[in-house]
XYZ file of C-alpha atoms in Angstrom:
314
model
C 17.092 9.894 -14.357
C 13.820 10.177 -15.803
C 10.904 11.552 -13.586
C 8.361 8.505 -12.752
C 5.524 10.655 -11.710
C 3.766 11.353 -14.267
C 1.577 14.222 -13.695
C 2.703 17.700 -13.230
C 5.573 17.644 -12.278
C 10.567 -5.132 22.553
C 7.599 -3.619 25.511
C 7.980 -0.138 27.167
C 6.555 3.016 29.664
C 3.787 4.378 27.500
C 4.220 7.064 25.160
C 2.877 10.182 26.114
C -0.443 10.787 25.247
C -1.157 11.763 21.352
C -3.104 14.149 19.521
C -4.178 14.296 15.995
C -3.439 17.742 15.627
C 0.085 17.339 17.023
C 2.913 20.196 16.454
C 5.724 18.637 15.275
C 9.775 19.288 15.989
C 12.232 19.923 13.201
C 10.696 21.949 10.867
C 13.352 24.175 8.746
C 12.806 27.368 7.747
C 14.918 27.127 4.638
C 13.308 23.698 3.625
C 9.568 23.970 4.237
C 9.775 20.598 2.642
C 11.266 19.653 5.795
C 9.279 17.336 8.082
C 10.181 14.163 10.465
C 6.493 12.724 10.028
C 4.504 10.070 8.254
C 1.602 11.680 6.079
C -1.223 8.085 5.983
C -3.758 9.844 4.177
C -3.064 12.061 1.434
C -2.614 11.062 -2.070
C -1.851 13.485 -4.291
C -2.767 13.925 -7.368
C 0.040 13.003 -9.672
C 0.695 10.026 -7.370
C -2.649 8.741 -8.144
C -2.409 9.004 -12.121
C 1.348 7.140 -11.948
C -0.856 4.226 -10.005
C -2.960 4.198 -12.683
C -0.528 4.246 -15.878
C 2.381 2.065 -13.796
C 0.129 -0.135 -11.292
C -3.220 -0.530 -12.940
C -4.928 1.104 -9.858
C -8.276 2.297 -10.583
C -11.552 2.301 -7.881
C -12.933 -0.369 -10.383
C -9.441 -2.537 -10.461
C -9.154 -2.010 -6.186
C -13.137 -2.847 -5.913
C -12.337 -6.190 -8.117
C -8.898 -7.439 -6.741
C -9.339 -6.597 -2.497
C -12.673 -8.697 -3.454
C -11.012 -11.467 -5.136
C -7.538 -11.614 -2.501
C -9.914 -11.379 0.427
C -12.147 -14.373 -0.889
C -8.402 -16.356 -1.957
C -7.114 -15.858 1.688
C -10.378 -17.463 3.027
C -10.658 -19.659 0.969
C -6.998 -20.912 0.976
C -6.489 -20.507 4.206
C -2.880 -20.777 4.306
C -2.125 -18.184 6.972
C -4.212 -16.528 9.694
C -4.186 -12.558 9.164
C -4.691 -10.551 12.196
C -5.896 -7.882 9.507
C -8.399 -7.872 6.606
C -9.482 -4.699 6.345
C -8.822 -2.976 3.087
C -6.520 -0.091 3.804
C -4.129 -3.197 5.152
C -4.484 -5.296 1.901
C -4.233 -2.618 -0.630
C -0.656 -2.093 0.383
C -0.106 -5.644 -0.839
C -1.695 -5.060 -4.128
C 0.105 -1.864 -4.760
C 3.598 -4.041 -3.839
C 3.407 -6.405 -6.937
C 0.906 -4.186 -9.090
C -2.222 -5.592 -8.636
C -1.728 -8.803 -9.618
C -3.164 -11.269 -7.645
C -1.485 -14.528 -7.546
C 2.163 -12.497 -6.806
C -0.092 -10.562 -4.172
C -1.438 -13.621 -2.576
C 1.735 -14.918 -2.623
C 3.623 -11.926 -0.774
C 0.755 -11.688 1.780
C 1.219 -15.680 2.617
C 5.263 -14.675 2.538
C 4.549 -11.976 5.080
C 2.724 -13.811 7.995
C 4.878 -16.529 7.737
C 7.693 -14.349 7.975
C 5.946 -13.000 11.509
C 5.243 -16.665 12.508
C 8.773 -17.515 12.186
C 10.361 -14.353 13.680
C 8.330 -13.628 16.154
C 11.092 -11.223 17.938
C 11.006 -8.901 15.614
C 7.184 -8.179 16.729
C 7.784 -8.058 20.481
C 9.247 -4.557 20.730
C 8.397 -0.931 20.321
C 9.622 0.343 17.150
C 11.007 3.046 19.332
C 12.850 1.602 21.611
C 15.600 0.910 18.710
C 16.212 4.372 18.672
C 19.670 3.517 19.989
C 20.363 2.574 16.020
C 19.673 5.543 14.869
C 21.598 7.586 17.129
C 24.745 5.810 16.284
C 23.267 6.902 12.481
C 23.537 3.523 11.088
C 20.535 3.347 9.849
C 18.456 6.729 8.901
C 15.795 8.313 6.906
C 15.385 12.203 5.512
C 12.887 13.943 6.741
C 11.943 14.893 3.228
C 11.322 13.398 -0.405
C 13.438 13.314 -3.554
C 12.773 15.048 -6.589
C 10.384 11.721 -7.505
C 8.321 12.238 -4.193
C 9.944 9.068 -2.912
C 12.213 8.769 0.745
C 15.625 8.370 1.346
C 16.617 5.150 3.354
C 20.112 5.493 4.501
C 23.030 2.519 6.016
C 25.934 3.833 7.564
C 27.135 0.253 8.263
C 30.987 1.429 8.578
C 29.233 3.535 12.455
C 28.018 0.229 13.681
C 30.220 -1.000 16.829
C 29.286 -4.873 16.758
C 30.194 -4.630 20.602
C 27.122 -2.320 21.228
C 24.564 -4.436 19.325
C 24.378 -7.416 16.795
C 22.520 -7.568 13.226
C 19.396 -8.625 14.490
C 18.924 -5.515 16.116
C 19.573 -3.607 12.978
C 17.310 -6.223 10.759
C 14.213 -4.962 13.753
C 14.947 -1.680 12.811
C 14.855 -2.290 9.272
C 11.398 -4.062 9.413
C 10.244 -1.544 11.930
C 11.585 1.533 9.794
C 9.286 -0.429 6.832
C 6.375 -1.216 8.249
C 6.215 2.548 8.789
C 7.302 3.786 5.658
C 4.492 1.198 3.878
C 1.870 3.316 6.364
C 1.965 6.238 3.509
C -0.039 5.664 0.287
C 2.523 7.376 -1.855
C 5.306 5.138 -0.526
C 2.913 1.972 -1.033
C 2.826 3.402 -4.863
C 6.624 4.732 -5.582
C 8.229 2.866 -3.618
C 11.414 3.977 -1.858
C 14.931 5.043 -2.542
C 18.072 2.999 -0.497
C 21.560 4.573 0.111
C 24.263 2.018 1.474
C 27.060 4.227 2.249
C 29.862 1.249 2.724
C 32.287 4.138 3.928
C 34.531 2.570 7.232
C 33.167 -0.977 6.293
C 35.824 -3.197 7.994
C 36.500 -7.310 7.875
C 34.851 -6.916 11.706
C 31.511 -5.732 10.399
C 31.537 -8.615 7.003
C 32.312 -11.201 9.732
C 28.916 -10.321 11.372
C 27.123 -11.099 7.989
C 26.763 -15.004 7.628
C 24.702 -16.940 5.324
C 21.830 -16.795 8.070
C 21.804 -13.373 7.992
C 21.592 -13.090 4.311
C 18.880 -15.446 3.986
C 16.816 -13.659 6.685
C 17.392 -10.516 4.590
C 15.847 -11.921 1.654
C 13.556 -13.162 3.376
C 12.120 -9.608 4.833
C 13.458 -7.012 2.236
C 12.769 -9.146 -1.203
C 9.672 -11.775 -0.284
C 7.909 -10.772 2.736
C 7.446 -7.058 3.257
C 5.062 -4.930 0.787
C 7.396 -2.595 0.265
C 8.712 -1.288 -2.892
C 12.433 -0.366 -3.615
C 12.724 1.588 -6.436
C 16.771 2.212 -6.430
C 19.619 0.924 -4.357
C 23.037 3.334 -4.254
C 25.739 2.278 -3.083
C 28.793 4.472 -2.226
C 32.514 4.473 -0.936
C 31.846 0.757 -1.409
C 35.742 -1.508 -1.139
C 37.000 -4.716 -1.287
C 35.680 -5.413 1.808
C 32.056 -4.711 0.968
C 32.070 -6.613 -2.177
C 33.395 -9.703 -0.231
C 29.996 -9.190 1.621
C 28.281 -8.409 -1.949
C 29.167 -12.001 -3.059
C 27.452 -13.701 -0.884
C 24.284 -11.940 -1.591
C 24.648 -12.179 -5.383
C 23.079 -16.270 -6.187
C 20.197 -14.513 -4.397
C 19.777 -11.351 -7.026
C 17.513 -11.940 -9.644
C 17.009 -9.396 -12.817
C 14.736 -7.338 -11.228
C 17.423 -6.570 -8.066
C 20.326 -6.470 -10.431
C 18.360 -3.468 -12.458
C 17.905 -1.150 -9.620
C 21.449 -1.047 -7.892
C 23.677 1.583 -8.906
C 27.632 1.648 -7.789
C 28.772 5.023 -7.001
C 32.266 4.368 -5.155
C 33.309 8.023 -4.409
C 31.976 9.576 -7.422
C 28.869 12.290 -6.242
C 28.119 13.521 -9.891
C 27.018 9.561 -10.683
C 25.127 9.613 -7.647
C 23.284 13.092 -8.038
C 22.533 11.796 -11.822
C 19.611 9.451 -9.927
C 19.226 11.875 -6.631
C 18.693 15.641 -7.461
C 21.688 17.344 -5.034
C 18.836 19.599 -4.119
C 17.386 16.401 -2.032
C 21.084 15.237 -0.314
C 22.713 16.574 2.926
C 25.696 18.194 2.512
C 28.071 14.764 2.839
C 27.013 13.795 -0.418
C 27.625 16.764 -2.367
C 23.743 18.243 -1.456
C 22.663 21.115 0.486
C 21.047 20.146 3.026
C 21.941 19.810 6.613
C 22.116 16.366 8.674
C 18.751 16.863 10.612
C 18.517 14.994 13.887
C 16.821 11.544 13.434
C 15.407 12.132 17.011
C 12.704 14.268 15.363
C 11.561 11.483 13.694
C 10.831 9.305 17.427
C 9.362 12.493 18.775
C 7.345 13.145 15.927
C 5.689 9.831 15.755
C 5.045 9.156 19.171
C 2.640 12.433 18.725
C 0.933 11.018 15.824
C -1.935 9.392 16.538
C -2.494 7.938 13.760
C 0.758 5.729 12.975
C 0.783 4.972 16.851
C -2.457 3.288 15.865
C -1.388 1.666 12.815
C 1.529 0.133 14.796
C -0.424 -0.809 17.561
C -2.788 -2.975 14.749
C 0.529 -4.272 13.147
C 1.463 -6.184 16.228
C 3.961 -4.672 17.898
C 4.166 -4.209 21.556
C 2.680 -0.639 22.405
């Protein structure tokens, strides 16, 4: 896989207080790389020139287009942000590459999306921590070889007695809205492992056409997210009962990025250095404790912040 960056190589008790200059948990010795936090300002350098040769970003093209989106949303009027500011629209350029008709159009998908799912708002991000400790849904606490993070589905741990799809689809949006709070991720994108292993007829049951739709919905019109490659592994007959009824939805784009693994690692680690993989997928690394990641972020003042502005119950 070719390197993309192209220079140099629901409501709650209140979080404990924060502090900017917070010490955070689950730092590895062997990894220094190694770090359950969200880093919302820095940009590095090489990250910057790929948004420039792959985006168009420049300070003349972001001067120009927030200009031109902010005047098209007041003028338009088709939705009623609780945000203008610029950090919070530039996310939306970055998602469709400066463009702005597509951008207009994904910032009209994403409010609606709030107006009709409302639920999804009216929670604390961390109170779904319950998902990740069952490890259905998780992300590294470090970056590929590309400088982009590792979403990962376990949908084979989920017990549908403990909690329904909805929960996880919160979690997912949550675990977004996050991710999109670091530049480099609003730029590279991110990287999504589906490991189908222990998939059963009892979890495919739980995925109906509604469910699918709302998917869409989120992941594919509404959220300014990038996804820059889907993996799929152990994937059966099971999962691609479930894959079928996503397919009318897939467009080119969708059908570019996913990759089908099945058990083989080597076709996996040709897209994810094993460098950057725990030890389950043929990598080195250990399986690091997603609990850093709550602990971590409830220190961080500035993503508690960001949060707090995104709507969700604090």
């Amino acid at each position: 896989m070719p390197q993309l960056i192209l220079a140099n190589g629901e409501q709650y008790v209140d979080a404990p207080a924060v502090r900017d200059d917070h010490e955070p948990d689950g730092i590895d010795v062997n990894f220094p790389d190694v770090l359950a936090d969200l880093d919302v300002e820095t940009l590095p350098d090489d990250v910057v020139e790929y948004a420039r040769v792959r985006l168009g970003e420049t300070e003349e093209s972001r001067t120009k287009l927030l200009a031109e989106l902010e005047d098209m949303i007041y003028e338009k009027g088709d939705v009623t942000p609780h945000r203008m500011d610029e950090k919070f629209l530039l996310r939306f350029l970055r998602a469709r590459h400066f463009k702005l008709h597509a951008t207009y159009k994904l910032f009209v998908n994403y409010y609606r999306f709030r107006e009709n799912h409302p639920e999804f708002y009216t929670i604390n991000p961390l109170n779904l921590s319950f998902i990740a400790d069952t490890d259905v849904l998780s992300v590294l606490p470090y970056r590929e070889q590309t400088g982009r993070r590792i979403l990962i589905y376990k949908l084979g741990n989920w017990n549908i007695n403990d909690f329904d799809m909805t929960e996880i689809l919160k979690a997912s949006l949550a675990t977004l809205e996050l991710g999109i709070l670091e530049p480099r991720a609003q730029i590279l994108g991110g990287v999504v492992i589906f490991d189908m292993g222990g998939f059963t007829l009892q979890h495919a049951y739980q995925i109906t056409p509604k469910v699918v739709s709302t998917i869409f919905d989120l992941i594919v019109y509404s959220i300014p997210m990038k996804t820059h490659a889907i993996h799929i592994i152990n994937e059966s007959w099971v999962f691609e009962t479930v894959f079928n009824l996503f397919k009318p939805f897939l467009g080119k784009r969708y059908n570019e990025m996913l990759f089908f693994h099945g058990k083989n690692l080597e076709s996996l680690h040709k897209h994810i250095d094993p460098k950057y993989l725990p030890k389950v997928y043929g990598g080195v690394r250990p399986n690091y404790p997603y609990q850093h990641w709550f602990t971590n972020l409830q220190k961080n003042a500035a993503v508690t912040k960001e949060m707090k502005s995104l709507g969700y119950l604090q």
